[in-house]
CSV table of C-alpha atoms and ligand atoms in Angstrom, one decimal:
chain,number,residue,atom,x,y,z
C,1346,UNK,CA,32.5,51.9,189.8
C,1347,UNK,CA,35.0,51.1,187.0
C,1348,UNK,CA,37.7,53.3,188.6
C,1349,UNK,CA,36.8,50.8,192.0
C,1350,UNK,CA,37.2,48.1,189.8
C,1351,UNK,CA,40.5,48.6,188.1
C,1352,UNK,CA,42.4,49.8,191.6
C,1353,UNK,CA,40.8,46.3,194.3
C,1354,UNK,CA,42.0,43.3,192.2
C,1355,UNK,CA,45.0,45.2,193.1
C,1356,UNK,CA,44.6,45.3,196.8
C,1357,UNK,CA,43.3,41.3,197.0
C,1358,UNK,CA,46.2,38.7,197.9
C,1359,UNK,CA,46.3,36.3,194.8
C,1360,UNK,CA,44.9,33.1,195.9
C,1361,UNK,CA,47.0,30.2,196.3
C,1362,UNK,CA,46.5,28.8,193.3
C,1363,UNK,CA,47.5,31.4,190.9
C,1364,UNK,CA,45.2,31.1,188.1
C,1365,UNK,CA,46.8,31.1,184.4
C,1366,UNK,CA,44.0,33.2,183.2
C,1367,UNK,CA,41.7,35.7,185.1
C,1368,UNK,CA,37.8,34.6,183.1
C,1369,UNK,CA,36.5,33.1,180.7
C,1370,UNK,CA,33.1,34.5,179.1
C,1371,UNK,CA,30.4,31.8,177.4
C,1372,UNK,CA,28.9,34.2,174.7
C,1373,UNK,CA,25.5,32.2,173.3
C,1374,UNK,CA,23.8,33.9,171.0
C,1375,UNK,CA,20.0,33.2,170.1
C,1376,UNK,CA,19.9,35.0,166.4
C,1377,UNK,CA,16.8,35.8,163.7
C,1378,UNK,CA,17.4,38.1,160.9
C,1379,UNK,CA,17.5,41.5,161.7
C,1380,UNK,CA,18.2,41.2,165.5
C,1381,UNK,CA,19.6,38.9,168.3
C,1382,UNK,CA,20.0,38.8,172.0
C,1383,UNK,CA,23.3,37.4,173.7
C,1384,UNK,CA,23.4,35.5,176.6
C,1385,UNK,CA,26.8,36.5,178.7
C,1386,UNK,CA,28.7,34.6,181.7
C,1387,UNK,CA,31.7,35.5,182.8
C,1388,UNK,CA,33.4,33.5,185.1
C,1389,UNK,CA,36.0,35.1,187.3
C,1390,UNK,CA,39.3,32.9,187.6
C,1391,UNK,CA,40.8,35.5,189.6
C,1392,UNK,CA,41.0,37.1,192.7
C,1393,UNK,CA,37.7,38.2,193.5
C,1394,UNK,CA,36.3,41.7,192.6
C,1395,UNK,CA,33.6,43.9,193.2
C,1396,UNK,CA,32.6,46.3,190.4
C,1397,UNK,CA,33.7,45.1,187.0
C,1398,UNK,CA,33.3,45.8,182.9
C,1399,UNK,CA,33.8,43.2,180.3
C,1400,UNK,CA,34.9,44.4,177.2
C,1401,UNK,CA,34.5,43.1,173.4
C,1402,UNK,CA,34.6,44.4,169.9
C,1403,UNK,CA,32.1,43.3,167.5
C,1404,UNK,CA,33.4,42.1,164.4
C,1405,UNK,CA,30.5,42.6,162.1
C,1406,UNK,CA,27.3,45.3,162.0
C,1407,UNK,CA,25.7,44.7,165.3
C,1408,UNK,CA,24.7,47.8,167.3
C,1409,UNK,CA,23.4,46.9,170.7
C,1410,UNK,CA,20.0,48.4,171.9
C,1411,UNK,CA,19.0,47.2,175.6
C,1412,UNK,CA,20.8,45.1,177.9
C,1413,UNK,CA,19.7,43.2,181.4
C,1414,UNK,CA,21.5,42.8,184.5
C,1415,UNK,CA,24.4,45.2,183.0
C,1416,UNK,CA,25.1,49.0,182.3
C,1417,UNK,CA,25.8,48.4,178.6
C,1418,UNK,CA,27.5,50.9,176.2
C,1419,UNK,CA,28.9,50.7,172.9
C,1420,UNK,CA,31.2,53.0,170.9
C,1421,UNK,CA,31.3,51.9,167.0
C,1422,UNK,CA,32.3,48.4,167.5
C,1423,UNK,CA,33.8,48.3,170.9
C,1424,UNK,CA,31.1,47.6,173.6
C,1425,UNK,CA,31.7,48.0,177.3
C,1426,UNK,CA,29.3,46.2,179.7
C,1427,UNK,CA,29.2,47.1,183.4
C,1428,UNK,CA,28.0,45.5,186.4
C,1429,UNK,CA,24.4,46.8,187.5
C,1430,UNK,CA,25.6,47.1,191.2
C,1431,UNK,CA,23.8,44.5,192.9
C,1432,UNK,CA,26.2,42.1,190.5
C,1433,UNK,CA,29.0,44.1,191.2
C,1434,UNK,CA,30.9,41.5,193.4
C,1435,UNK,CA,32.1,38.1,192.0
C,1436,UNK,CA,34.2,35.4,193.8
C,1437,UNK,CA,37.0,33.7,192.8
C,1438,UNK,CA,35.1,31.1,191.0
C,1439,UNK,CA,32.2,33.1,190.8
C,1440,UNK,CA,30.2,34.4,187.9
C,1441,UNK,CA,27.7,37.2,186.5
C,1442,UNK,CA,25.0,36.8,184.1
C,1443,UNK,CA,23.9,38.8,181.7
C,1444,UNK,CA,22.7,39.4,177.9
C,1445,UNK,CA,22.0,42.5,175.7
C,1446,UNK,CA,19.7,42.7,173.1
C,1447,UNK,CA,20.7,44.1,169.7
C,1448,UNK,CA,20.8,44.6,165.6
C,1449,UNK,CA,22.8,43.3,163.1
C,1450,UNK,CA,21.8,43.5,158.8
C,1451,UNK,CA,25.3,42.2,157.2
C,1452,UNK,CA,26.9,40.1,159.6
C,1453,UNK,CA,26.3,39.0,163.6
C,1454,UNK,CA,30.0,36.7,164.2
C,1455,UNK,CA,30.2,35.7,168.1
C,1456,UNK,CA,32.7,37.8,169.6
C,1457,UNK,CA,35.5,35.7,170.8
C,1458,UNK,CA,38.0,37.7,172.8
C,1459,UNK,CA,37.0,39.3,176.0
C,1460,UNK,CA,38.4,42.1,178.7
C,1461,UNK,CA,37.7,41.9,182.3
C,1462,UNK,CA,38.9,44.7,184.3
C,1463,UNK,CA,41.9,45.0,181.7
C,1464,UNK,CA,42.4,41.4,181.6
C,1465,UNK,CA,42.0,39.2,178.5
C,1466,UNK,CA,40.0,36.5,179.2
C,1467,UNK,CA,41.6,33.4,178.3
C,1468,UNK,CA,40.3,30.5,180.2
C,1469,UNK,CA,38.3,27.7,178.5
C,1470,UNK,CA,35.4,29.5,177.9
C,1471,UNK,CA,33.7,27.2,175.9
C,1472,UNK,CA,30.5,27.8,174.8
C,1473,UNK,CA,27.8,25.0,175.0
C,1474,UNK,CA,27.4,22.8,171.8
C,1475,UNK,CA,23.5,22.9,172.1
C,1476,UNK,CA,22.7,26.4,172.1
C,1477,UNK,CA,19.0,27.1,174.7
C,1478,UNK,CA,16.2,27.3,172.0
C,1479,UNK,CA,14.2,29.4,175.2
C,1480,UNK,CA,14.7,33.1,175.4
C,1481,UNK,CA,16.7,34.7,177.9
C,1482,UNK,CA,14.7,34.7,181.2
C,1483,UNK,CA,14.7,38.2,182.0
C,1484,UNK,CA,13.7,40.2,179.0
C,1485,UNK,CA,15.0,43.3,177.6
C,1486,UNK,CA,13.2,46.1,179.1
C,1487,UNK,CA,13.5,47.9,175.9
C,1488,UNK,CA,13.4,45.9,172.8
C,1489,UNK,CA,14.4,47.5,169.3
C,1490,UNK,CA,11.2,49.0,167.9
C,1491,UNK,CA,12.7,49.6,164.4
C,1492,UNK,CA,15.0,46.3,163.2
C,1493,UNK,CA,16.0,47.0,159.8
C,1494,UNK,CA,14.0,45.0,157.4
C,1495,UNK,CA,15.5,42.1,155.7
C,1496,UNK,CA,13.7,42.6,152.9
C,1497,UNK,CA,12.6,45.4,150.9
C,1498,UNK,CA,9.4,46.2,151.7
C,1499,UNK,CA,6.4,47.1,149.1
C,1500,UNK,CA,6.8,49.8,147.5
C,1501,UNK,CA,3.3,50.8,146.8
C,1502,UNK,CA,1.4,53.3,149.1
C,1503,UNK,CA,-2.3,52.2,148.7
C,1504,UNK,CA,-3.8,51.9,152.2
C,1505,UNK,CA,-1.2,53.9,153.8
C,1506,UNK,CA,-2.3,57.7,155.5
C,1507,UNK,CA,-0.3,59.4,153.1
C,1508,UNK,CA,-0.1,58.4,149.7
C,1509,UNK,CA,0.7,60.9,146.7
C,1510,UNK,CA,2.0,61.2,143.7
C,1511,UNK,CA,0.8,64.5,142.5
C,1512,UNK,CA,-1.1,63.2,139.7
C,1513,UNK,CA,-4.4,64.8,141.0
C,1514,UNK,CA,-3.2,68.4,140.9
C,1515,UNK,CA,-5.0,70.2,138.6
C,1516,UNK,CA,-3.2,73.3,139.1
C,1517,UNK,CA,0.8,75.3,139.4
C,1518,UNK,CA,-0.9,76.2,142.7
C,1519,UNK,CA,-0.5,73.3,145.4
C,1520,UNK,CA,-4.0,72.3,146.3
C,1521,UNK,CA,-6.7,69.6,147.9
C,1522,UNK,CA,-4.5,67.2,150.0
C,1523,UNK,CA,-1.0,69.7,149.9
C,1524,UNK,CA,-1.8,72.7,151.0
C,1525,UNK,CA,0.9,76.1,151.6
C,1526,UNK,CA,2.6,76.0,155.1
C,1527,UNK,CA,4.9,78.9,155.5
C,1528,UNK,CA,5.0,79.7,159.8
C,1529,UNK,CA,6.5,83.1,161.0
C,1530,UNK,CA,8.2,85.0,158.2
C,1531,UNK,CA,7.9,84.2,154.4
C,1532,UNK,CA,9.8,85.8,151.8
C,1533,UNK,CA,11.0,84.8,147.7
C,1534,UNK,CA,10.7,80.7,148.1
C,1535,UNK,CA,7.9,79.1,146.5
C,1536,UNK,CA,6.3,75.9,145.8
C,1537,UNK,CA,4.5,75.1,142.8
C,1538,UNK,CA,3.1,72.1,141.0
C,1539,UNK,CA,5.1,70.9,137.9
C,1540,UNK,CA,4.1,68.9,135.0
C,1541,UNK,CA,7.9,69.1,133.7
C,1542,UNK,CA,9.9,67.3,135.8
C,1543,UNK,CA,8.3,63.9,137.7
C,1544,UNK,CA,9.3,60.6,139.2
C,1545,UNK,CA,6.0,59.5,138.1
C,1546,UNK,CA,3.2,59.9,135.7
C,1547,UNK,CA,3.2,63.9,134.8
C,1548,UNK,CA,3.8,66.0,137.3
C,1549,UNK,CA,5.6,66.4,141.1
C,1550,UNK,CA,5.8,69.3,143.6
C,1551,UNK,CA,8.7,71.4,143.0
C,1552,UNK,CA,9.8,74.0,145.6
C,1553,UNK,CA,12.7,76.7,144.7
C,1554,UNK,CA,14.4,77.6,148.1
C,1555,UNK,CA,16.5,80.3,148.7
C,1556,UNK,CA,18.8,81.1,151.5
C,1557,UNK,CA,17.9,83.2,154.9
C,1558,UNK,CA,15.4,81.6,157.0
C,1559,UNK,CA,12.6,83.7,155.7
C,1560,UNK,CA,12.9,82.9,152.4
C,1561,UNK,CA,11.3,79.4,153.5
C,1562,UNK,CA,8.5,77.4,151.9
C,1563,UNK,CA,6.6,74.9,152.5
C,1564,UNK,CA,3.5,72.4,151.9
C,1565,UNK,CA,1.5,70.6,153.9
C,1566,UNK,CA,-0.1,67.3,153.5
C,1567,UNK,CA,-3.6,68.0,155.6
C,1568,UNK,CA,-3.6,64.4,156.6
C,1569,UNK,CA,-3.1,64.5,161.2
C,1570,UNK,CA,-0.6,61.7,161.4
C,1571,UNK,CA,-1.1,61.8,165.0
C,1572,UNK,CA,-2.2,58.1,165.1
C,1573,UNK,CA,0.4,56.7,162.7
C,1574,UNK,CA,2.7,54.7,165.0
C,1575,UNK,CA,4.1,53.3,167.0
C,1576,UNK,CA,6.8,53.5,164.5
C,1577,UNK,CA,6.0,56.1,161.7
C,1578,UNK,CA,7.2,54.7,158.0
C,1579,UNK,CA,7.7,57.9,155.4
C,1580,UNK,CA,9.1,57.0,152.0
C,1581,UNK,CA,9.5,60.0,149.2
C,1582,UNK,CA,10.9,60.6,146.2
C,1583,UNK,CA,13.3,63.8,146.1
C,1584,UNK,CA,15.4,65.7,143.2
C,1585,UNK,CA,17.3,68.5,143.9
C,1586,UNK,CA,20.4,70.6,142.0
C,1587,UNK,CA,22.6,72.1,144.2
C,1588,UNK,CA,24.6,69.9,146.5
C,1589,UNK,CA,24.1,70.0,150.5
C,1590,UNK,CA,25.9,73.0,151.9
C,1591,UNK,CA,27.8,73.6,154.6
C,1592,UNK,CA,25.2,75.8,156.6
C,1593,UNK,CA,22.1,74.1,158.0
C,1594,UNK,CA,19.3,73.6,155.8
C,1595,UNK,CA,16.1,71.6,155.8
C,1596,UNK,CA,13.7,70.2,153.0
C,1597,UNK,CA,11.2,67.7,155.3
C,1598,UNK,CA,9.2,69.3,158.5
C,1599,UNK,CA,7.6,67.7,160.6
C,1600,UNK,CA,5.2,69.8,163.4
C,1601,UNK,CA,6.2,67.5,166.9
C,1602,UNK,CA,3.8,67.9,169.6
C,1603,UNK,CA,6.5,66.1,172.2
C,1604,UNK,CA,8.3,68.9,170.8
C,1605,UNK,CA,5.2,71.3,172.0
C,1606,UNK,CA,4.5,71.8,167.9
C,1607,UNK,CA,7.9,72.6,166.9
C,1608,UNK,CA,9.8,70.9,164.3
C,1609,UNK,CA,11.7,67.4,163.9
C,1610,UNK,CA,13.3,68.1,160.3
C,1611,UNK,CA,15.7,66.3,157.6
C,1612,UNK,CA,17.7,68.6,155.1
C,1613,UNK,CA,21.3,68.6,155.5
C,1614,UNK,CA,24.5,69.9,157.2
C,1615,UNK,CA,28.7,70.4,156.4
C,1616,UNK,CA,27.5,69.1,153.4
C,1617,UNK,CA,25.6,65.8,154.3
C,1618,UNK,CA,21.8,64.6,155.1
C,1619,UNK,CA,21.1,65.3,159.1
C,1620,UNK,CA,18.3,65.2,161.2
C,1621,UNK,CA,17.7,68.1,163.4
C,1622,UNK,CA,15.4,68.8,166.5
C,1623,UNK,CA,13.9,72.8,166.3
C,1624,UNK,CA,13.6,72.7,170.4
C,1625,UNK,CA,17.4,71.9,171.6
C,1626,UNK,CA,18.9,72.0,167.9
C,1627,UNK,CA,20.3,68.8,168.8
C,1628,UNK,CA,21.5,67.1,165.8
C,1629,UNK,CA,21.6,63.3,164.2
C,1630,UNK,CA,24.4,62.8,163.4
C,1631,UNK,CA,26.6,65.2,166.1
C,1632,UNK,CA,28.4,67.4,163.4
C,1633,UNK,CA,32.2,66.7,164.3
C,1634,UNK,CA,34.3,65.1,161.2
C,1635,UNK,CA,33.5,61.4,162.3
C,1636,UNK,CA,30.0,62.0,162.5
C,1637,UNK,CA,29.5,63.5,159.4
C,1638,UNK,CA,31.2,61.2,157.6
C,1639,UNK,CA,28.9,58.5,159.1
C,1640,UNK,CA,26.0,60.5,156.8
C,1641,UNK,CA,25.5,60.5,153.3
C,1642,UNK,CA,25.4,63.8,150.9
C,1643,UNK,CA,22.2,63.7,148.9
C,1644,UNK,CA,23.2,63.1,144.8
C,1645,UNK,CA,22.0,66.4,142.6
C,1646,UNK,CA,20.7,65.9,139.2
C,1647,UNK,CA,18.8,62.2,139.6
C,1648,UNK,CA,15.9,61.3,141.7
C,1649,UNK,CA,16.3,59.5,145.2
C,1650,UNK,CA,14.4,57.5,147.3
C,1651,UNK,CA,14.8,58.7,150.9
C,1652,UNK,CA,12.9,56.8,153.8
C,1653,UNK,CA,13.1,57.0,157.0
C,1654,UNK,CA,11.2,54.9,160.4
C,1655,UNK,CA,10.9,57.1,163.2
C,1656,UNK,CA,9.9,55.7,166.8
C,1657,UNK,CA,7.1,57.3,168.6
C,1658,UNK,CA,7.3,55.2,171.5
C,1659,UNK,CA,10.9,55.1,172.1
C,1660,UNK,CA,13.6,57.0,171.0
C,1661,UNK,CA,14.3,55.0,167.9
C,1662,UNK,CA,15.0,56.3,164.5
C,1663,UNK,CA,16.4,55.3,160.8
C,1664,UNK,CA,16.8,56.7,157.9
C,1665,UNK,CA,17.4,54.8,154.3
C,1666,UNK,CA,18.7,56.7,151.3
C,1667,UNK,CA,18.0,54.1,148.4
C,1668,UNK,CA,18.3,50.5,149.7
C,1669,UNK,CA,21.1,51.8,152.4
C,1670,UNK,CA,21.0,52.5,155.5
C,1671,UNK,CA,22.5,55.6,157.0
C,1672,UNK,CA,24.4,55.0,159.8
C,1673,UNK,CA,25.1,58.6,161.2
C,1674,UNK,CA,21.2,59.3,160.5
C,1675,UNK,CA,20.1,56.0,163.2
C,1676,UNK,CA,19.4,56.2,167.1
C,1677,UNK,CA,19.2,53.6,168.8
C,1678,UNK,CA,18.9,53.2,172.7
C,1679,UNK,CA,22.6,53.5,173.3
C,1680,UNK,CA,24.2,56.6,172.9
C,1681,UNK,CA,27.0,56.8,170.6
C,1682,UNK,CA,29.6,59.2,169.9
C,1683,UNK,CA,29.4,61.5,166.9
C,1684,UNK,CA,26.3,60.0,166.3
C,1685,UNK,CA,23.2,59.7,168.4
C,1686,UNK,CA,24.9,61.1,171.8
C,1687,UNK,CA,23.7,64.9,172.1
C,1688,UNK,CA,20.5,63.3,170.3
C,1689,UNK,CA,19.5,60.8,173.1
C,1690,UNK,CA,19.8,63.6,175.4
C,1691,UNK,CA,16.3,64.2,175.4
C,1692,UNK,CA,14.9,61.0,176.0
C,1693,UNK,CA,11.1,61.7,175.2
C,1694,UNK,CA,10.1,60.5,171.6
C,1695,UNK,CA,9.0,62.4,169.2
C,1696,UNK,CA,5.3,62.5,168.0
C,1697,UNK,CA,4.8,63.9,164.3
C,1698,UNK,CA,1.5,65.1,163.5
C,1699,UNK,CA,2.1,66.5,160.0
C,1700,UNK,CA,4.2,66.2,157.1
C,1701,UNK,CA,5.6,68.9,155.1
C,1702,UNK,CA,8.0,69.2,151.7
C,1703,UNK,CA,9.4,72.2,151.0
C,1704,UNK,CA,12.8,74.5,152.1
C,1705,UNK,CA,14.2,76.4,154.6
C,1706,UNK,CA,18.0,77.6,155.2
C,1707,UNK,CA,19.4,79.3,158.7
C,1708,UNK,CA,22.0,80.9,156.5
C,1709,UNK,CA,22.8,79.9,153.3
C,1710,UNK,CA,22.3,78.1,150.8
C,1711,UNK,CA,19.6,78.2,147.5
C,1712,UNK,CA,18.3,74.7,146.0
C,1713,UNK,CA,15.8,73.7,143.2
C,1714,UNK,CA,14.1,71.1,144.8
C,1715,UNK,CA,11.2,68.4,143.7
C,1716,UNK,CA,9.1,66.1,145.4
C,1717,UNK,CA,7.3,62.8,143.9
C,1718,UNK,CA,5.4,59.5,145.4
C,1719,UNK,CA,5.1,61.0,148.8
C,1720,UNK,CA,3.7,58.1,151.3
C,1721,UNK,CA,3.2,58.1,155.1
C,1722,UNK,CA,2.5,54.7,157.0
C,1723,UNK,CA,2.3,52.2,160.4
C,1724,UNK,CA,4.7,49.8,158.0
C,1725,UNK,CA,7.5,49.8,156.0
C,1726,UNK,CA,6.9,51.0,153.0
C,1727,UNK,CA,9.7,50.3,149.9
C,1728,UNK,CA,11.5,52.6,147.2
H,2166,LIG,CA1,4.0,62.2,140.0
C-alpha cells in the first residue's frame, strides 16, 4: 500500500488549479492526565490518491496505543499512520478521518507539522477554536489498560493478595507464606531469612545466587494470584551487591499459565533490568545498544523500589524503578523497535499465578541479593 501510494500521485495529471500545498491535517485533541485520544482529518489539496500515510513526530512523551480507521505505528517519536483500505482513496478535496488513542506523563504538545505521501502539509489547517467535549464516535478497539498514574499511589499493602514484610518469620529458614521453590536442578544458591539487613522493621529475605543455572534459588509466596487482574500491580523492595552483568540473569519469577506454567521473569541483561519470557526467550527491552540503553541498571549497595503493572487482558506492561518509569521495560499495543517489537510477537497476555524472589543465572554471574515489603495487588500500589 505505501509503495502504491508514493508511485500514483505520480501517475495523476495535476488538476488545473495547481494547489500551493498538497493537505492540511486538523489535529484535536480531547486530553486527561495520563492519556488522550486525537481526532485526525486530513484534507487532500492535491491530486487525488488512493493509499496514503500521514506522518508526524511527537514533540513530548506520548506513545500511542490503538488507533481507528488507520494502521497506526510509531517508532520513538515519529508515528506513521496508514489508511485502513476501505479509506484508502481520497479526492482532490477529499478527506479521511481518523484518531488514535494514546499516553502521555510529562508533556502531550499538538503536533503541528504533518507528511502526506512525502508531502508537507501546509495548507490552512486550522484547527477548530471550540474543541468537541464528545468522544470520538468510533472508539478505540483497544484502550490502554495500564496509563501511568499521575499520582503516586499508596504505598501501603494492607488488603492487597500479597503483602509482606518478613516480620513474621520466626526462622533463617523461609517459612508459612514463603515457602522454597527451586524447579529442575538445584545446586549452592540459597535463601534464607535475615534479621541483619532490612528495609523494614528487623528482618528481609536474603538470597545468595551464584552463577550456572543450577545454582538457582528461589521462594515462593503460596498465595494463587490467578485472580489478581486484569492488571496485576507488584511493588518490592530489593538490595543487591554486585552490578547487573552482561549474561542473562533473573531475580523475580513468575509461573505463567498462558505461558503453559513457564516463567515471565525480571533480572537483568548487558548490564541493565529486562524482562524475559522462558517460552520464546523473547526479551523487553530487544537487547541491541538502543534498546538497552532505554533500561535502567539496578543501583548496588542501597535499597530500591521496583514495581511493575503487568496486563492480563492485553498485552500491556510497565515497570517503575523508584518513581520512574522505564521506558525500554513498557509494552504497549504498538510495536516498537528495540523495545517491545520481538515482545509483541506473541500476542497472548500473560497470566501469573505465583510470585517468586530469589536467583537464577544462564551463565554467569553471582549476586547477594535481599528482598523486603513484598506486595501483590488489582491497584497500584506505591514505593
Ligand atoms: Ca522487613
Amino acid at each position: 500500500m505505501a509503495a502504491a501510494a508514493l508511485v500514483l500521485p505520480a501517475l495523476v495529471a495535476l488538476p488545473a488549479h495547481g494547489a500551493a500545498s498538497g493537505c492540511s491535517v486538523n489535529y484535536t485533541v480531547n486530553e486527561w492526565s495520563g492519556g488522550f485520544t486525537a481526532q485526525i482529518k486530513v484534507t487532500n489539496l492535491g491530486p487525488a490518491v488512493n493509499g496514503w500515510q500521514l506522518a508526524w513526530t511527537y514533540a513530548g512523551d506520548q506513545h500511542i496505543t490503538s488507533g481507528w480507521n488507520t494502521t497506526v505505528t510509531q517508532t520513538g517519536a515519529a508515528v506513521r499512520a496508514a489508511d485502513a483500505g476501505y479509506n484508502a482513496a481520497i479526492a482532490t478535496g477529499g478527506a479521511a478521518d481518523f484518531g488514535v488513542q494514546g499516553t502521555w506523563s510529562a508533556a502531550d504538545p499538538t503536533p503541528t507539522a504533518f507528511i502526506l505521501n512525502g508531502t508537507a502539509c501546509t495548507g490552512n489547517g486550522t484547527p477548530p477554536t471550540t474543541p468537541p467535549t464528545t468522544p470520538p464516535t468510533t472508539p478505540p478497539t483497544t484502550p490502554p489498560t495500564t496509563p501511568p498514574p499521575t499520582t503516586p499511589p499508596p504505598s501501603g499493602c494492607s488488603g492487597a493478595v500479597i503483602c509482606s514484610d518478613f516480620e513474621d518469620q520466626t526462622g533463617t529458614a523461609p517459612s508459612g507464606q514463603w515457602q522454597p521453590a527451586a524447579p529442575d536442578c538445584s545446586g549452592t544458591g540459597a535463601v534464607a531469612v535475615d534479621t541483619a539487613v532490612a528495609h523494614s522493621g528487623t528482618r528481609s529475605l536474603r538470597v545468595d545466587g551464584h552463577a550456572g543455572y543450577c545454582n538457582h534459588a528461589f521462594v515462593a509466596d503460596t498465595q494463587d494470584l490467578s485472580a489478581v487482574g486484569p492488571v496485576m500491580y507488584v511493588r518490592l523492595w530489593v538490595r543487591h551487591t554486585t552490578a547487573l552483568p552482561a549474561a542473562h540473569v533473573a531475580f523475580v519469577s513468575m509461573p505463567d499459565s498462558s505461558q503453559g506454567g513457564r516463567a515471565l521473569r525480571i533480572g537483568g541483561q548487558n548490564g541493565a533490568l529486562q524482562w524475559n519470557r522462558e517460552t520464546d526467550d523473547a526479551t523487553l527491552p530487544e537487547q541491541s545498544p538502543a534498546g538497552v540503553a532505554l533500561s535502567r541498571p539496578l543501583p548496588t549497595g542501597s535499597w530500591q523500589c521496583l514495581r511493575f503493572a503487568v496486563g492480563t487482558t492485553a498485552p500491556s506492561l510497565q515497570t517503575w524503578l523508584g518513581d520512574q518509569d522505564v521506558p525500554g521495560l513498557r509494552v504497549d499495543g504498538v510495536p516498537t523497535a528495540d523495545v517491545d517489537r520481538q515482545w509483541l510477537s506473541r500476542t497472548t497476555p500473560p497470566r501469573p499465578t505465583a510470585l517468586r524472589l530469589g536467583w537464577e543465572s544462564y551463565g554467569t554471574g553471582d549476586d547477594t541479593l535481599w528482598f523486603d515489603d513484598v506486595a501483590v495487588g488489582s491497584s497500584p500500589i506505591g514505593c
